[in-house]
Amino acid sequence: MRYHQLSDGSDSRLAVSGEQGIYDLTAAKPRLSSLRDLFRAASLADQSPDAIASRQLDDATELSPQRLEEQRRVPVDADEVWAAGVTYEISEQARRQESTMPEIYLDVYDADRPEIFFKSTPSRTVGPGEQVGIRADSEWDVPEPELGVVLYEGETVGYTVGNDMSSRSLEGRNPLYLPQAKVYDRCCSLGPSVVTDIEDPHSLSLSMSIHRDGETVYSDETNTGEMIRSCEELVSCYRDHNAVPEVSVLLTGTSLVPEDGFTLQEGDHVEIAIEDIGELHNEVTTV
Amino acid sequence: MRYHQLSDGSDSRLAVSGEQGIYDLTAAKPRLSSLRDLFRAASLADQSPDAIASRQLDDATELSPQRLEEQRRVPVDADEVWAAGVTYEISEQARRQESTMPEIYLDVYDADRPEIFFKSTPSRTVGPGEQVGIRADSEWDVPEPELGVVLYEGETVGYTVGNDMSSRSLEGRNPLYLPQAKVYDRCCSLGPSVVTDIEDPHSLSLSMSIHRDGETVYSDETNTGEMIRSCEELVSCYRDHNAVPEVSVLLTGTSLVPEDGFTLQEGDHVEIAIEDIGELHNEVTTV
Amino acid sequence: MRYHQLSDGSDSRLAVSGEQGIYDLTAAKPRLSSLRDLFRAASLADQSPDAIASRQLDDATELSPQRLEEQRRVPVDADEVWAAGVTYEISEQARRQESTMPEIYLDVYDADRPEIFFKSTPSRTVGPGEQVGIRADSEWDVPEPELGVVLYEGETVGYTVGNDMSSRSLEGRNPLYLPQAKVYDRCCSLGPSVVTDIEDPHSLSLSMSIHRDGETVYSDETNTGEMIRSCEELVSCYRDHNAVPEVSVLLTGTSLVPEDGFTLQEGDHVEIAIEDIGELHNEVTTV
Amino acid sequence: MRYHQLSDGSDSRLAVSGEQGIYDLTAAKPRLSSLRDLFRAASLADQSPDAIASRQLDDATELSPQRLEEQRRVPVDADEVWAAGVTYEISEQARRQESTMPEIYLDVYDADRPEIFFKSTPSRTVGPGEQVGIRADSEWDVPEPELGVVLYEGETVGYTVGNDMSSRSLEGRNPLYLPQAKVYDRCCSLGPSVVTDIEDPHSLSLSMSIHRDGETVYSDETNTGEMIRSCEELVSCYRDHNAVPEVSVLLTGTSLVPEDGFTLQEGDHVEIAIEDIGELHNEVTTV
């Protein structure tokens, strides 16, 4: 099923959509107002989130697509977002060019241990239609479109689209600046929805386009089948020896990287689409 | 003034100590039960935390040193802990030896921009007397004793002692593994107290000793005067372009690093002391 | 000073108004977003709320009267609302006529101990412009316009206007039904503002009018000088032997009671004004 | 099933007991740490609380009866406690004697509408082993042992034992003082457990004894079959036109009332037992 979170003024609402339409689950169960509520109930009741949601459909009210678009917010309130790097072949090549020390990327590419890092907090994560940030002290900035694994207490419960905003200026200058290149104000976007019934997360087409002043300044696509690590492997590395929070998202890396001459500018529109999940739109602002 | 947080069963209490004794401020003002409460009131009332605390002393009850020792908990509930690296001369040398790519540390050492990274969350931070963790998948683990700057809404309000636990195995293998070497279960300790009236944070003696089976297996000392960056410079770098939380701690790096043959073992006791602040004790466990 | 709470979509804001204009204190101090925040800081810092608010005026942004009207919400989020009865001479007469057991009101009128009762919870209290309720199982319903004393930890910190909605059907049938006549869905309204610098709460004119289909169906006025109990006496009775919450409001009773033939109807508009505090407007709905 | 809430220092735990032993459900599911958690999950998942609890038994750890006794706390954190009066024949007689206006009790006794009133908040409700209060300004105080209906969103989900502490001095002086006689510091006790599978709440033996200085100064028993109202009738009256909170308890009145010459004293021990639910013990203190 495909889940959405809406903001109705001061209140959060949980919706689910399918071929029959869009349904407001919070109308059926007022305490089912976020995806966390659903995942927690499912975990405590030893049921699947979809089984619980399905039973509410008769009592749920239908929502118009317009209202969904207008009131959408981040589809899951992740306590923490982590991300992986060097997980696609192209990613390794791209990063080799940008860094003054390319061998560290090659090493990770060949190593058993993936690169996993703390990416974002709720205060730094935006949802569909909100602004993502580029650091004012960075000259070279790119979005990184990624498949996001949604986890409840460390177990995979769904998938979403993520944007791992990155300062290539900082990252390229020195690997020790990677946290500054990755963790800053408005550094992460998630959305538009969370889908629980993806059959194979490793065969989804993934595309990104960037628009500026009415023109498309970047457009490319790939497939999650190009990943050299499985989602399970990345999730396992994230969980090991870690204090995993109740709800988290793990971004799985990217291979779609604009070429070296390209940098994001304030006002750019970034669209990231993943097959069967949806399209995430964000405008760029300077932070 | 020197502030302490205590856990009295289910309740948190805030205490302050000086030459006259130890005073339970929560006894005077029940809603003054954490350092966050004090800092928030001070910020909203445009007063210093010490001015507010001083006025409560007449109504505060005196606490015995024994009770303080038994009920101590982490002295400040930081929403986020960040840390800096390569801030002391010795640190640069030590890291040069450990890594296969020493030039990245030299680069940071010489660069205008410091190394700053996301270190810990409340769920991963322990207090005095609690266990710090070494990763079960790491063979070389060290404590890093550091002066911690306590920040309220990004402004310096005090100082504490911090332990930036690190897996040198992971960090040394590849700089891209730094987040895994730094952010994991029980990776950070803070305590024993927060001191607001440090005259000069750049002239404090700092020592660490490690005890195993009744023997001292490591002991050394340095002085924060050996820092090559100022606290203000590090704080400024942390705040810039970032979404700073209400309460945070910034660890300022270390120069006390056990030699290469040394690794922490489960059951070791780590003692870190900073002049005018106090002594932080933690036992080591495997996570 | 005169305080207002606004709802700006999902966020609460605290404003203050005077001759110079209306100021958004939350713009000056983001964590000063409710009257509770102000009262708590004032209590912890041993200052007056007005002293704290005054210092923010330079940094506060000015609000238009239109925006204040549109975004007003309940001016204080009281954990509990309590109320007093039989505190005005007219009230005693009115209640004598309505009840089958008038002597109990006369007894309270003459007794040392006032009548004090638990009136409302946050879930049952509405603000300016929101709907107050009349019980669907009651045929005779009236508003009771009252001066409200605002208390922080049991200490008087301001005054507001309150509407103690009452089912005279239930109250008149049997005094044991008083709680059902008084505590129900949407049974209480507070607003529009909280004023901290009322010189004498016992010399304020108080008026109420009720409008239906464009006509005024009730209009009368009195003065709090007609009270036979002082606010301090009522507050003292409320606090004694009680577990007083952080923020509460004590309504002080009324003498403005529509005559026996009058009952509220769905759609009626109730206006209650108290000198120096403001005018509280609510529409009536059936619950 | 029979549910218990424990306090393990700072944490709450949920336990269930049966013939096989006492099981710590929180050990099986860390987020199942209160009865509210269980009821909410059951409501969202459209399952019975017992079905969810039963599935955890294999993963739950066994608790000793000693630990249960030592760590017991109030068995359900009710947002509100309401109570009913004049629901047993003896109650009417007793109250007739005590009041100067006995006809109001006779009227309720004969009326369709029961007497229902707001009884307590979480801040005024204690659990097993904690102290219940008698008002320092009251000379005649009694416990009222009552069957408590536990409600989740207004639906009956279990039963507990309740003590509706009452000042007969105030209640008897004037019915308008009833709220002061009923709602004050430590005025309510609930416990020791909540039982979900009571077959018939109207055929349970209910007994109370009061001990002073090693002697039994009161002992009597009745049966809930003596109630003149059904639990459903009382619950229906409580819910109608009301803003019902997520978790509440409705006390159903009593017929066990110590004779007129008896009043509670500080230090008395009150034991209330209801068949199939358990025995609630509290000591008396002056508030």
PDB file of C-alpha atoms in Angstrom, chain C residues 78-253:
ATOM      1  CA  ALA C  78      -5.230  26.119  31.586  1.00  0.00           C
ATOM      2  CA  ASP C  79      -4.627  22.588  32.828  1.00  0.00           C
ATOM      3  CA  GLU C  80      -7.848  22.929  34.815  1.00  0.00           C
ATOM      4  CA  VAL C  81     -10.659  25.473  35.041  1.00  0.00           C
ATOM      5  CA  TRP C  82     -12.495  25.696  38.348  1.00  0.00           C
ATOM      6  CA  ALA C  83     -15.490  27.903  39.041  1.00  0.00           C
ATOM      7  CA  ALA C  84     -17.340  29.438  41.935  1.00  0.00           C
ATOM      8  CA  GLY C  85     -21.064  29.909  42.411  1.00  0.00           C
ATOM      9  CA  VAL C  86     -23.374  32.089  44.497  1.00  0.00           C
ATOM     10  CA  THR C  87     -20.832  34.893  44.613  1.00  0.00           C
ATOM     11  CA  TYR C  88     -23.156  37.784  43.592  1.00  0.00           C
ATOM     12  CA  GLU C  89     -26.388  38.830  45.211  1.00  0.00           C
ATOM     13  CA  ILE C  90     -28.382  38.445  42.024  1.00  0.00           C
ATOM     14  CA  SER C  91     -27.027  35.015  41.491  1.00  0.00           C
ATOM     15  CA  GLU C  92     -28.524  33.859  44.745  1.00  0.00           C
ATOM     16  CA  GLN C  93     -31.923  35.238  43.813  1.00  0.00           C
ATOM     17  CA  ALA C  94     -31.828  33.730  40.358  1.00  0.00           C
ATOM     18  CA  ARG C  95     -30.819  30.336  41.592  1.00  0.00           C
ATOM     19  CA  ARG C  96     -33.482  30.442  44.320  1.00  0.00           C
ATOM     20  CA  GLN C  97     -36.145  30.705  41.661  1.00  0.00           C
ATOM     21  CA  GLU C  98     -34.824  27.966  39.427  1.00  0.00           C
ATOM     22  CA  SER C  99     -34.214  25.231  41.946  1.00  0.00           C
ATOM     23  CA  THR C 100     -36.690  23.118  43.777  1.00  0.00           C
ATOM     24  CA  MET C 101     -34.396  23.371  46.791  1.00  0.00           C
ATOM     25  CA  PRO C 102     -33.537  27.054  47.076  1.00  0.00           C
ATOM     26  CA  GLU C 103     -32.282  26.930  50.651  1.00  0.00           C
ATOM     27  CA  ILE C 104     -28.987  25.311  49.631  1.00  0.00           C
ATOM     28  CA  TYR C 105     -28.080  28.426  47.688  1.00  0.00           C
ATOM     29  CA  LEU C 106     -29.086  30.669  50.564  1.00  0.00           C
ATOM     30  CA  ASP C 107     -26.970  28.546  52.868  1.00  0.00           C
ATOM     31  CA  VAL C 108     -23.883  28.945  50.693  1.00  0.00           C
ATOM     32  CA  TYR C 109     -24.590  32.629  50.382  1.00  0.00           C
ATOM     33  CA  ASP C 110     -24.442  33.009  54.138  1.00  0.00           C
ATOM     34  CA  ALA C 111     -21.710  30.470  54.803  1.00  0.00           C
ATOM     35  CA  ASP C 112     -18.016  31.082  55.331  1.00  0.00           C
ATOM     36  CA  ARG C 113     -17.157  28.450  52.751  1.00  0.00           C
ATOM     37  CA  PRO C 114     -17.784  29.414  49.117  1.00  0.00           C
ATOM     38  CA  GLU C 115     -19.090  27.033  46.481  1.00  0.00           C
ATOM     39  CA  ILE C 116     -16.159  25.955  44.302  1.00  0.00           C
ATOM     40  CA  PHE C 117     -16.267  23.232  41.682  1.00  0.00           C
ATOM     41  CA  PHE C 118     -14.207  21.552  38.979  1.00  0.00           C
ATOM     42  CA  LYS C 119     -15.431  23.164  35.768  1.00  0.00           C
ATOM     43  CA  SER C 120     -13.383  22.172  32.730  1.00  0.00           C
ATOM     44  CA  THR C 121     -10.395  20.482  31.128  1.00  0.00           C
ATOM     45  CA  PRO C 122      -8.396  21.632  28.075  1.00  0.00           C
ATOM     46  CA  SER C 123     -10.425  19.221  25.936  1.00  0.00           C
ATOM     47  CA  ARG C 124     -13.678  20.909  26.939  1.00  0.00           C
ATOM     48  CA  THR C 125     -12.505  24.551  26.838  1.00  0.00           C
ATOM     49  CA  VAL C 126     -12.814  26.694  23.717  1.00  0.00           C
ATOM     50  CA  GLY C 127     -11.393  30.083  22.806  1.00  0.00           C
ATOM     51  CA  PRO C 128     -12.673  33.236  21.159  1.00  0.00           C
ATOM     52  CA  GLY C 129     -14.711  32.595  18.025  1.00  0.00           C
ATOM     53  CA  GLU C 130     -15.102  28.878  18.741  1.00  0.00           C
ATOM     54  CA  GLN C 131     -18.387  27.183  19.471  1.00  0.00           C
ATOM     55  CA  VAL C 132     -19.670  26.682  23.012  1.00  0.00           C
ATOM     56  CA  GLY C 133     -22.012  23.771  23.626  1.00  0.00           C
ATOM     57  CA  ILE C 134     -25.503  23.174  24.943  1.00  0.00           C
ATOM     58  CA  ARG C 135     -26.348  19.587  25.891  1.00  0.00           C
ATOM     59  CA  ALA C 136     -28.827  17.930  23.540  1.00  0.00           C
ATOM     60  CA  ASP C 137     -30.589  16.438  26.588  1.00  0.00           C
ATOM     61  CA  SER C 138     -31.169  19.812  28.228  1.00  0.00           C
ATOM     62  CA  GLU C 139     -34.032  22.187  27.483  1.00  0.00           C
ATOM     63  CA  TRP C 140     -32.876  25.183  29.498  1.00  0.00           C
ATOM     64  CA  ASP C 141     -29.346  26.419  28.902  1.00  0.00           C
ATOM     65  CA  VAL C 142     -27.601  29.657  29.756  1.00  0.00           C
ATOM     66  CA  PRO C 143     -24.188  31.249  29.496  1.00  0.00           C
ATOM     67  CA  GLU C 144     -22.687  32.543  32.712  1.00  0.00           C
ATOM     68  CA  PRO C 145     -20.348  35.510  32.131  1.00  0.00           C
ATOM     69  CA  GLU C 146     -17.592  35.581  34.720  1.00  0.00           C
ATOM     70  CA  LEU C 147     -14.327  37.231  35.613  1.00  0.00           C
ATOM     71  CA  GLY C 148     -11.609  34.568  35.453  1.00  0.00           C
ATOM     72  CA  VAL C 149      -8.548  34.672  37.687  1.00  0.00           C
ATOM     73  CA  VAL C 150      -5.487  33.216  35.929  1.00  0.00           C
ATOM     74  CA  LEU C 151      -3.174  31.318  38.273  1.00  0.00           C
ATOM     75  CA  TYR C 152       0.367  30.046  37.872  1.00  0.00           C
ATOM     76  CA  GLU C 153       1.135  27.401  40.481  1.00  0.00           C
ATOM     77  CA  GLY C 154      -1.761  28.727  42.478  1.00  0.00           C
ATOM     78  CA  GLU C 155      -0.642  32.374  42.435  1.00  0.00           C
ATOM     79  CA  THR C 156      -2.725  35.040  40.703  1.00  0.00           C
ATOM     80  CA  VAL C 157      -0.939  36.249  37.565  1.00  0.00           C
ATOM     81  CA  GLY C 158      -3.757  37.802  35.533  1.00  0.00           C
ATOM     82  CA  TYR C 159      -7.401  38.003  34.619  1.00  0.00           C
ATOM     83  CA  THR C 160      -9.516  36.898  31.674  1.00  0.00           C
ATOM     84  CA  VAL C 161     -13.155  36.637  30.635  1.00  0.00           C
ATOM     85  CA  GLY C 162     -14.908  33.287  31.045  1.00  0.00           C
ATOM     86  CA  ASN C 163     -18.195  31.709  30.051  1.00  0.00           C
ATOM     87  CA  ASP C 164     -19.360  29.018  32.471  1.00  0.00           C
ATOM     88  CA  MET C 165     -21.972  27.361  30.232  1.00  0.00           C
ATOM     89  CA  SER C 166     -24.670  25.714  32.312  1.00  0.00           C
ATOM     90  CA  SER C 167     -27.646  23.463  31.898  1.00  0.00           C
ATOM     91  CA  ARG C 168     -30.252  24.924  34.193  1.00  0.00           C
ATOM     92  CA  SER C 169     -32.501  21.953  33.391  1.00  0.00           C
ATOM     93  CA  LEU C 170     -30.094  19.568  35.052  1.00  0.00           C
ATOM     94  CA  GLU C 171     -28.929  21.902  37.789  1.00  0.00           C
ATOM     95  CA  GLY C 172     -32.482  22.811  38.712  1.00  0.00           C
ATOM     96  CA  ARG C 173     -33.719  19.222  38.742  1.00  0.00           C
ATOM     97  CA  ASN C 174     -31.353  18.133  41.494  1.00  0.00           C
ATOM     98  CA  PRO C 175     -28.164  19.636  42.975  1.00  0.00           C
ATOM     99  CA  LEU C 176     -26.510  16.219  42.582  1.00  0.00           C
ATOM    100  CA  TYR C 177     -26.754  16.765  38.819  1.00  0.00           C
ATOM    101  CA  LEU C 178     -24.656  19.921  39.063  1.00  0.00           C
ATOM    102  CA  PRO C 179     -21.494  18.249  37.678  1.00  0.00           C
ATOM    103  CA  GLN C 180     -23.472  17.049  34.632  1.00  0.00           C
ATOM    104  CA  ALA C 181     -24.908  20.549  34.229  1.00  0.00           C
ATOM    105  CA  LYS C 182     -21.433  22.045  34.326  1.00  0.00           C
ATOM    106  CA  VAL C 183     -18.880  19.588  32.879  1.00  0.00           C
ATOM    107  CA  TYR C 184     -19.583  18.429  29.323  1.00  0.00           C
ATOM    108  CA  ASP C 185     -18.373  18.910  25.754  1.00  0.00           C
ATOM    109  CA  ARG C 186     -17.557  22.587  24.953  1.00  0.00           C
ATOM    110  CA  CYS C 187     -18.825  23.704  28.376  1.00  0.00           C
ATOM    111  CA  CYS C 188     -16.334  26.523  28.881  1.00  0.00           C
ATOM    112  CA  SER C 189     -14.950  29.454  26.943  1.00  0.00           C
ATOM    113  CA  LEU C 190     -12.031  31.726  27.837  1.00  0.00           C
ATOM    114  CA  GLY C 191     -10.760  34.885  26.159  1.00  0.00           C
ATOM    115  CA  PRO C 192     -10.052  37.037  24.316  1.00  0.00           C
ATOM    116  CA  SER C 193      -6.914  37.965  26.265  1.00  0.00           C
ATOM    117  CA  VAL C 194      -5.236  37.738  29.655  1.00  0.00           C
ATOM    118  CA  VAL C 195      -4.496  41.040  31.370  1.00  0.00           C
ATOM    119  CA  THR C 196      -1.839  41.155  34.090  1.00  0.00           C
ATOM    120  CA  ASP C 197      -2.125  44.706  35.353  1.00  0.00           C
ATOM    121  CA  ILE C 198      -5.716  44.995  36.550  1.00  0.00           C
ATOM    122  CA  GLU C 199      -5.550  47.398  39.461  1.00  0.00           C
ATOM    123  CA  ASP C 200      -8.730  46.325  41.188  1.00  0.00           C
ATOM    124  CA  PRO C 201     -10.538  43.185  40.003  1.00  0.00           C
ATOM    125  CA  HIS C 202     -13.475  44.171  42.188  1.00  0.00           C
ATOM    126  CA  SER C 203     -14.509  47.281  40.257  1.00  0.00           C
ATOM    127  CA  LEU C 204     -14.837  46.152  36.654  1.00  0.00           C
ATOM    128  CA  SER C 205     -17.997  46.551  34.626  1.00  0.00           C
ATOM    129  CA  LEU C 206     -19.149  43.235  33.151  1.00  0.00           C
ATOM    130  CA  SER C 207     -21.767  42.935  30.431  1.00  0.00           C
ATOM    131  CA  MET C 208     -23.315  40.218  28.309  1.00  0.00           C
ATOM    132  CA  SER C 209     -25.487  40.281  25.232  1.00  0.00           C
ATOM    133  CA  ILE C 210     -26.964  37.437  23.204  1.00  0.00           C
ATOM    134  CA  HIS C 211     -27.836  37.791  19.540  1.00  0.00           C
ATOM    135  CA  ARG C 212     -30.179  35.626  17.495  1.00  0.00           C
ATOM    136  CA  ASP C 213     -31.049  36.080  13.823  1.00  0.00           C
ATOM    137  CA  GLY C 214     -29.736  39.624  13.904  1.00  0.00           C
ATOM    138  CA  GLU C 215     -31.649  40.626  17.022  1.00  0.00           C
ATOM    139  CA  THR C 216     -30.457  41.169  20.547  1.00  0.00           C
ATOM    140  CA  VAL C 217     -32.390  38.735  22.720  1.00  0.00           C
ATOM    141  CA  TYR C 218     -30.541  39.468  25.942  1.00  0.00           C
ATOM    142  CA  SER C 219     -28.443  42.349  27.197  1.00  0.00           C
ATOM    143  CA  ASP C 220     -27.489  43.300  30.701  1.00  0.00           C
ATOM    144  CA  GLU C 221     -24.554  44.480  32.747  1.00  0.00           C
ATOM    145  CA  THR C 222     -23.191  44.417  36.257  1.00  0.00           C
ATOM    146  CA  ASN C 223     -19.934  45.220  38.040  1.00  0.00           C
ATOM    147  CA  THR C 224     -17.506  42.910  39.803  1.00  0.00           C
ATOM    148  CA  GLY C 225     -17.914  45.249  42.750  1.00  0.00           C
ATOM    149  CA  GLU C 226     -21.206  43.426  43.320  1.00  0.00           C
ATOM    150  CA  MET C 227     -19.319  40.289  44.330  1.00  0.00           C
ATOM    151  CA  ILE C 228     -19.853  39.208  47.919  1.00  0.00           C
ATOM    152  CA  ARG C 229     -16.582  37.276  47.973  1.00  0.00           C
ATOM    153  CA  SER C 230     -13.144  38.563  47.039  1.00  0.00           C
ATOM    154  CA  CYS C 231     -11.029  36.896  44.376  1.00  0.00           C
ATOM    155  CA  GLU C 232      -8.423  36.138  47.032  1.00  0.00           C
ATOM    156  CA  GLU C 233     -10.979  34.339  49.165  1.00  0.00           C
ATOM    157  CA  LEU C 234     -12.084  32.203  46.218  1.00  0.00           C
ATOM    158  CA  VAL C 235      -8.502  31.468  45.170  1.00  0.00           C
ATOM    159  CA  SER C 236      -7.654  30.486  48.719  1.00  0.00           C
ATOM    160  CA  CYS C 237     -10.584  28.078  48.890  1.00  0.00           C
ATOM    161  CA  TYR C 238      -9.570  26.578  45.526  1.00  0.00           C
ATOM    162  CA  ARG C 239      -5.994  26.007  46.624  1.00  0.00           C
ATOM    163  CA  ASP C 240      -6.627  24.644  50.089  1.00  0.00           C
ATOM    164  CA  HIS C 241      -6.027  20.877  50.361  1.00  0.00           C
ATOM    165  CA  ASN C 242      -6.025  20.645  46.577  1.00  0.00           C
ATOM    166  CA  ALA C 243      -3.426  19.452  44.033  1.00  0.00           C
ATOM    167  CA  VAL C 244      -3.147  22.685  42.095  1.00  0.00           C
ATOM    168  CA  PRO C 245      -1.816  22.305  38.516  1.00  0.00           C
ATOM    169  CA  GLU C 246       0.808  24.513  36.889  1.00  0.00           C
ATOM    170  CA  VAL C 247      -1.678  26.742  35.048  1.00  0.00           C
ATOM    171  CA  SER C 248      -5.299  27.132  36.037  1.00  0.00           C
ATOM    172  CA  VAL C 249      -8.204  29.537  35.772  1.00  0.00           C
ATOM    173  CA  LEU C 250     -10.754  30.155  38.498  1.00  0.00           C
ATOM    174  CA  LEU C 251     -14.053  31.609  37.319  1.00  0.00           C
ATOM    175  CA  THR C 252     -15.547  33.809  40.021  1.00  0.00           C
ATOM    176  CA  GLY C 253     -19.277  33.445  39.473  1.00  0.00           C
TER     177      GLY C 253
END
